[in-house]
Protein backbone atom coordinates (compact mmCIF):
# COMPACT_ATOMS: atom_id res chain seq x y z
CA UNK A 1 -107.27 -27.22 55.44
CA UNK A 2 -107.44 -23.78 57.27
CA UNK A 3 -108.71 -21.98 54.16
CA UNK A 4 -111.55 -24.36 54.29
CA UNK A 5 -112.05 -24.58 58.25
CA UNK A 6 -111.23 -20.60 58.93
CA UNK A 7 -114.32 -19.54 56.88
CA UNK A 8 -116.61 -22.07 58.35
CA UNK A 9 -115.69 -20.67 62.03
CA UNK A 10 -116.84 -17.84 61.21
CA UNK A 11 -119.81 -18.26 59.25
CA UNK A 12 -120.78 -20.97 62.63
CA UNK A 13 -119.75 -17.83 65.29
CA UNK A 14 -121.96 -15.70 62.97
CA UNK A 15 -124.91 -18.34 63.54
CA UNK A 16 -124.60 -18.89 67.63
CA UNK A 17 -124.30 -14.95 67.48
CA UNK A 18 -127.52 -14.88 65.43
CA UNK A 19 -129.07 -17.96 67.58
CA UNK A 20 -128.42 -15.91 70.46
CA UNK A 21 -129.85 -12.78 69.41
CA UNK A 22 -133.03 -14.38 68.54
CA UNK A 23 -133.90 -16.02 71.79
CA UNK A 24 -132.84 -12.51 73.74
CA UNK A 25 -134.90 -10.56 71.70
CA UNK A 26 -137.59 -13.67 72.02
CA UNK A 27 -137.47 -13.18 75.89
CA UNK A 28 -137.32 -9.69 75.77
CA UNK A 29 -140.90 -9.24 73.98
CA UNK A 30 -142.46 -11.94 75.92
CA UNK A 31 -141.04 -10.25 79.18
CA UNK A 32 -142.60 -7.08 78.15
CA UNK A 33 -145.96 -8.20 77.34
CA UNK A 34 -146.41 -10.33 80.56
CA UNK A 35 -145.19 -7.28 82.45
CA UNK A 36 -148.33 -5.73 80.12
CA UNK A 37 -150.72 -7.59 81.44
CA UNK A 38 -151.70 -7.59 77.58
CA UNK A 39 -154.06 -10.01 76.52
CA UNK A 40 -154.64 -12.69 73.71
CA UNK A 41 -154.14 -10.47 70.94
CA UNK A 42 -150.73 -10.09 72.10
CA UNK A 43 -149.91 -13.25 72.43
CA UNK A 44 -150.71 -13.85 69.06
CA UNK A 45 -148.58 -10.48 68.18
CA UNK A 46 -146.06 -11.96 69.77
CA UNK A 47 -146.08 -15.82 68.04
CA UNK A 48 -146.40 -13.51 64.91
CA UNK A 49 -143.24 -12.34 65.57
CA UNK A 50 -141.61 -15.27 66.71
CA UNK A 51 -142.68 -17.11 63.01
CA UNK A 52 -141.47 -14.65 61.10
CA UNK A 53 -138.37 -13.73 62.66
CA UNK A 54 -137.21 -16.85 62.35
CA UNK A 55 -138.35 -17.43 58.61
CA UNK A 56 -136.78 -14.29 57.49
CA UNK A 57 -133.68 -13.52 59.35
CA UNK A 58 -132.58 -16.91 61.22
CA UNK A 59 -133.83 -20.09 58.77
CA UNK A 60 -132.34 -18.17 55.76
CA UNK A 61 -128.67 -17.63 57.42
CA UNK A 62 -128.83 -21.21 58.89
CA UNK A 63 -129.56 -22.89 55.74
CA UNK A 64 -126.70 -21.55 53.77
CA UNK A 65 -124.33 -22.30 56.10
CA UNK A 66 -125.42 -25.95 56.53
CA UNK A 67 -125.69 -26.32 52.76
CA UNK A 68 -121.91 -24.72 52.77
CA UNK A 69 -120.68 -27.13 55.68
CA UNK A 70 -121.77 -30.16 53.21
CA UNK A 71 -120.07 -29.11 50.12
CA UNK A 72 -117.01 -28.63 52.20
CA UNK A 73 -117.45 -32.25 53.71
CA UNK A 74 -118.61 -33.45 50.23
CA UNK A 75 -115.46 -32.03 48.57
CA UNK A 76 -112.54 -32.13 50.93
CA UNK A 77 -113.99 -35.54 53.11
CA UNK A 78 -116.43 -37.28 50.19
CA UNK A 79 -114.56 -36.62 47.28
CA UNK A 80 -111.31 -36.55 48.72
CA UNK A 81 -108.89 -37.26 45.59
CA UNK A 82 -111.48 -36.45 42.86
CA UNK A 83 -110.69 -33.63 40.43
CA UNK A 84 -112.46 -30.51 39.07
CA UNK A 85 -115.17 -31.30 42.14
CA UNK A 86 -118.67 -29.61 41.13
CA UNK A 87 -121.90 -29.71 43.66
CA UNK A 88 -125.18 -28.20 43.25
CA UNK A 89 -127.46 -28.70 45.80
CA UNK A 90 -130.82 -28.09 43.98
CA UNK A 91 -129.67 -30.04 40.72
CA UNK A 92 -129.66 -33.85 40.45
CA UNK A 93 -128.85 -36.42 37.99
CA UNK A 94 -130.87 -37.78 34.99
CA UNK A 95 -133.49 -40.23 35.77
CA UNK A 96 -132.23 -41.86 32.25
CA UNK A 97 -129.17 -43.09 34.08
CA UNK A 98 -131.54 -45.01 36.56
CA UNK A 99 -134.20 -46.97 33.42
CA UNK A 100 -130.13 -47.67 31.74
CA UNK A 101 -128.96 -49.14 34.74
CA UNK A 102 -132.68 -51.53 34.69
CA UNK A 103 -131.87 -52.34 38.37
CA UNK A 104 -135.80 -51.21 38.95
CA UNK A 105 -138.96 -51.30 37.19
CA UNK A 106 -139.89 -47.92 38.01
CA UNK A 107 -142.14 -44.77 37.09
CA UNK A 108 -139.30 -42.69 37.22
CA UNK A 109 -140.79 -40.53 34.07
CA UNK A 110 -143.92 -39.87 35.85
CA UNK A 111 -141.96 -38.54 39.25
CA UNK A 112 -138.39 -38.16 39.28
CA UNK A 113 -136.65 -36.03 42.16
CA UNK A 114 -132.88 -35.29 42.35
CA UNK A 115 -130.55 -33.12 44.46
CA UNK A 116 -126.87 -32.90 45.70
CA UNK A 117 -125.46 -33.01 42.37
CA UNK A 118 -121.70 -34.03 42.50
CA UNK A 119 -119.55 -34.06 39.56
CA UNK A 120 -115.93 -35.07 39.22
CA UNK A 121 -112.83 -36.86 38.19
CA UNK A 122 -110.73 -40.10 39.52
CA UNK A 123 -108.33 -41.28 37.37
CA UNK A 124 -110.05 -41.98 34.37
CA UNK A 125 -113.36 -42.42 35.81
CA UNK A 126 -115.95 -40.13 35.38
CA UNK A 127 -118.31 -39.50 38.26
CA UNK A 128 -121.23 -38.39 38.81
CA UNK A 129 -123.97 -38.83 42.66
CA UNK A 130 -126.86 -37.46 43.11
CA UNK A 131 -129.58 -38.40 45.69
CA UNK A 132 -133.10 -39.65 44.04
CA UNK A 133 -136.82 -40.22 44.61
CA UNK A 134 -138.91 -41.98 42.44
CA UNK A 135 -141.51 -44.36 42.54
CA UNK A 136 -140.71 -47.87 41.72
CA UNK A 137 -142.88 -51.32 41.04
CA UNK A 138 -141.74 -53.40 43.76
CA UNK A 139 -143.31 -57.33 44.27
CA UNK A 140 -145.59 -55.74 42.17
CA UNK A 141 -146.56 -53.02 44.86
CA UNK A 142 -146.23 -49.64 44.11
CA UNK A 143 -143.50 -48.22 46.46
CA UNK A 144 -140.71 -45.47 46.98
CA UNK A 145 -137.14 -45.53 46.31
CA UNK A 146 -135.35 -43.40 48.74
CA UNK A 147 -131.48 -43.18 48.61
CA UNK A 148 -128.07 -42.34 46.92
CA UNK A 149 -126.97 -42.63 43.20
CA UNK A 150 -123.14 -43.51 41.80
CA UNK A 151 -122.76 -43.55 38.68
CA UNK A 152 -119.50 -44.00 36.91
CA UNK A 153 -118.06 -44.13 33.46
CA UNK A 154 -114.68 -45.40 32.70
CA UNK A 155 -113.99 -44.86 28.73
CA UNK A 156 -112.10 -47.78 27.55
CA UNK A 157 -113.36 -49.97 30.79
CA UNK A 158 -114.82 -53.35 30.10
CA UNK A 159 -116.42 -54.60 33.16
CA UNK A 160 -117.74 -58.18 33.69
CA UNK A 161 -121.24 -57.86 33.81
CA UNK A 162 -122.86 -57.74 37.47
CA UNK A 163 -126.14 -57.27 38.89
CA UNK A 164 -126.92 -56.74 42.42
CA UNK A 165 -130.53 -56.39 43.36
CA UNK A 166 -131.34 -55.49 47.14
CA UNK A 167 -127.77 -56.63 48.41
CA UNK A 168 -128.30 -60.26 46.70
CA UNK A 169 -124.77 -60.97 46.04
CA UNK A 170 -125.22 -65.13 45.78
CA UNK A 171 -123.70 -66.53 42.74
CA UNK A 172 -120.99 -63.74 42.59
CA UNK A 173 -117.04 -65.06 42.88
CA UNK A 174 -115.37 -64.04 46.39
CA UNK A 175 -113.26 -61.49 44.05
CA UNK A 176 -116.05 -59.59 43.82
CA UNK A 177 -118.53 -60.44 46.76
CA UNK A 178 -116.52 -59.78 49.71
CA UNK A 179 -115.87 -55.56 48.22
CA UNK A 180 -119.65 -55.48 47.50
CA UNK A 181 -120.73 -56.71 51.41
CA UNK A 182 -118.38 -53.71 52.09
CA UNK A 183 -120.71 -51.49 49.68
CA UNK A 184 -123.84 -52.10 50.59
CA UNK A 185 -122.33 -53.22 54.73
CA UNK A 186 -124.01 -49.58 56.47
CA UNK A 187 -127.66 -50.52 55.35
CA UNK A 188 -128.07 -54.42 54.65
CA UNK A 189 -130.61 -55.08 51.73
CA UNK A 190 -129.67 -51.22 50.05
CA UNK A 191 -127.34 -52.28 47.57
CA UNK A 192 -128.34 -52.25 43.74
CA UNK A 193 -125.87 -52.32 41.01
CA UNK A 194 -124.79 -52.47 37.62
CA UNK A 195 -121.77 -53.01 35.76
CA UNK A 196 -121.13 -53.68 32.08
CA UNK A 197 -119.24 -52.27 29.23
CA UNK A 198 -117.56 -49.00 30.44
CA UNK A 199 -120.43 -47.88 33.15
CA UNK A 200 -120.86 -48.72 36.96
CA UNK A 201 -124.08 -47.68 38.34
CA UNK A 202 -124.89 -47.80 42.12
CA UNK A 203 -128.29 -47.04 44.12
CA UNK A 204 -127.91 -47.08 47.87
CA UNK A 205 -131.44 -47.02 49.51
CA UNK A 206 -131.33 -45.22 53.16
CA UNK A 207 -128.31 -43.21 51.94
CA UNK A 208 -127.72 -40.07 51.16
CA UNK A 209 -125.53 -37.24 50.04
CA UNK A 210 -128.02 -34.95 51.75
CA UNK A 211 -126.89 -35.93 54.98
CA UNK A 212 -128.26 -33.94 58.28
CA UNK A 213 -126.00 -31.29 59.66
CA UNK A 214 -126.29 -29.60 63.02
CA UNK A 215 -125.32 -26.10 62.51
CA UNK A 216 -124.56 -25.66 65.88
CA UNK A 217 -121.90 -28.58 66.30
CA UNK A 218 -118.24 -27.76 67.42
CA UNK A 219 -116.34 -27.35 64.04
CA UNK A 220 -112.75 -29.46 64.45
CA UNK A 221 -110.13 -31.16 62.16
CA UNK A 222 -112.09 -33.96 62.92
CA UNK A 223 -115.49 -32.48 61.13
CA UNK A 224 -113.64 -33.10 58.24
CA UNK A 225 -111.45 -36.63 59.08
CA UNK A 226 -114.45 -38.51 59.21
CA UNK A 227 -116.24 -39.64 56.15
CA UNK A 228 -120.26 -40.04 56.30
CA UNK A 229 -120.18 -41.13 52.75
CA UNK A 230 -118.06 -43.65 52.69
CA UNK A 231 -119.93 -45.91 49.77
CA UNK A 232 -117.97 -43.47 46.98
CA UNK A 233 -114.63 -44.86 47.99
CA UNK A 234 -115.52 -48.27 48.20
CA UNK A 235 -116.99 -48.21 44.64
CA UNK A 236 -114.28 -46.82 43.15
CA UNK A 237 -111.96 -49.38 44.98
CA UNK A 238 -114.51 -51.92 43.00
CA UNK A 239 -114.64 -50.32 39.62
CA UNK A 240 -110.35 -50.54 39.43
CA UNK A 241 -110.58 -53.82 40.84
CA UNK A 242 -112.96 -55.05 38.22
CA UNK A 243 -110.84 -52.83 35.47
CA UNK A 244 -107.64 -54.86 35.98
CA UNK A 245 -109.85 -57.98 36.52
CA UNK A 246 -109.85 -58.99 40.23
């Protein structure tokens, strides 16, 4: 864990250092032109300055440390377990895999957004999350559809055939209810998914892989202990519970 943890020191000392520098050199200026007397044209100099100091030098720095912080988390907190572990942040999954899962009547071909593209290995599953946007028919209202994607494929799998629409788990057998309240537990009413054949498809509304990172927050053992995602391990608990048929 230190190869992972040493770098990410760094890169965060590298950002206070950079933090710091900004608002010193932020103070500084504004020092000097109230000293100056100047008047509004250098107050607008100065929030000028301000903008694009912190659009080309700070925002920039920031934003690829974040977006490495959550492909560590992703990988080694996440994914824990799951081999040959890919992540793109600006790629995303097919909107095909949501119309085959039919868990919504959407217009997914009309405006279909994906990022946080994760790609692995468990066993024999093959896995693939993404988070989505796309608009969706919904009590026949147009609306949004806001979350997390799972989708699995276990070659040689034959699940039972399940639906779960908006956490609606009556009619389901305690074998498989009580793992799904655990599923969909974080944001009651989230939960949509499909299972049949060899493929397990999950949307979780409210969550996502995408999940907000303060750049300046204390980096510990514990940054990495604590999983924000923990849906991922809970459906694969459910797929090889379904698999050997419990």
């Amino acid at each position: 864990m230190g190869n992972v943890m040493g770098p990410l020191r760094r890169r965060r000392t590298g950002i206070l250092l950079l933090n710091l520098g900004y608002f010193l050199g932020l103070l500084a200026v504004g020092t000097l032109v109230f000293l100056a007397g100047s008047g509004p044209a250098a107050a607008y100099l100065l929030i000028a300055f301000c903008v694009a100091a912190y659009l080309l030098a700070v925002r920039p720095v920031t934003r690829r440390y974040t977006a490495a912080l959550r492909e560590a988390i992703l990988e080694h907190t996440v994914c824990r377990g799951v081999e040959d572990f890919r992540h793109s942040r600006r790629e995303g999954i097919s909107a095909q895999v949501i119309r085959d899962s039919g868990l919504l009547a959407d217009n997914s071909g009309r405006a279909f957004v994906s990022r946080e593209h994760t790609t692995g290995r468990a066993g024999g599953m093959e896995l693939e999350l993404a988070d989505v946007t796309f608009p969706i028919v919904e009590q026949g209202l147009n609306s949004m559809f806001n979350g997390a994607c799972i989708h699995l494929r276990w070659p040689g799998a034959a699940f039972p055939a399940v639906t779960v629409r908006q956490g609606e788990l009556e009619g389901l057998p305690p074998s498989q209810r009580e793992p799904l309240e655990e599923l969909g537990a974080l944001i009651p009413g989230s939960l949509y998914l499909q299972a049949a054949g060899d493929t397990l498809t999950v949307l979780l509304r409210g969550r996502f892989l995408g999940f907000p990172l303060n750049p300046l927050m204390p980096l510990t053992e514990k940054t990495l202990a604590v999983n924000p995602f923990p849906e991922l391990e809970k459906t694969l608990a459910f797929a090889r519970a379904m698999r050997l048929g419990r």
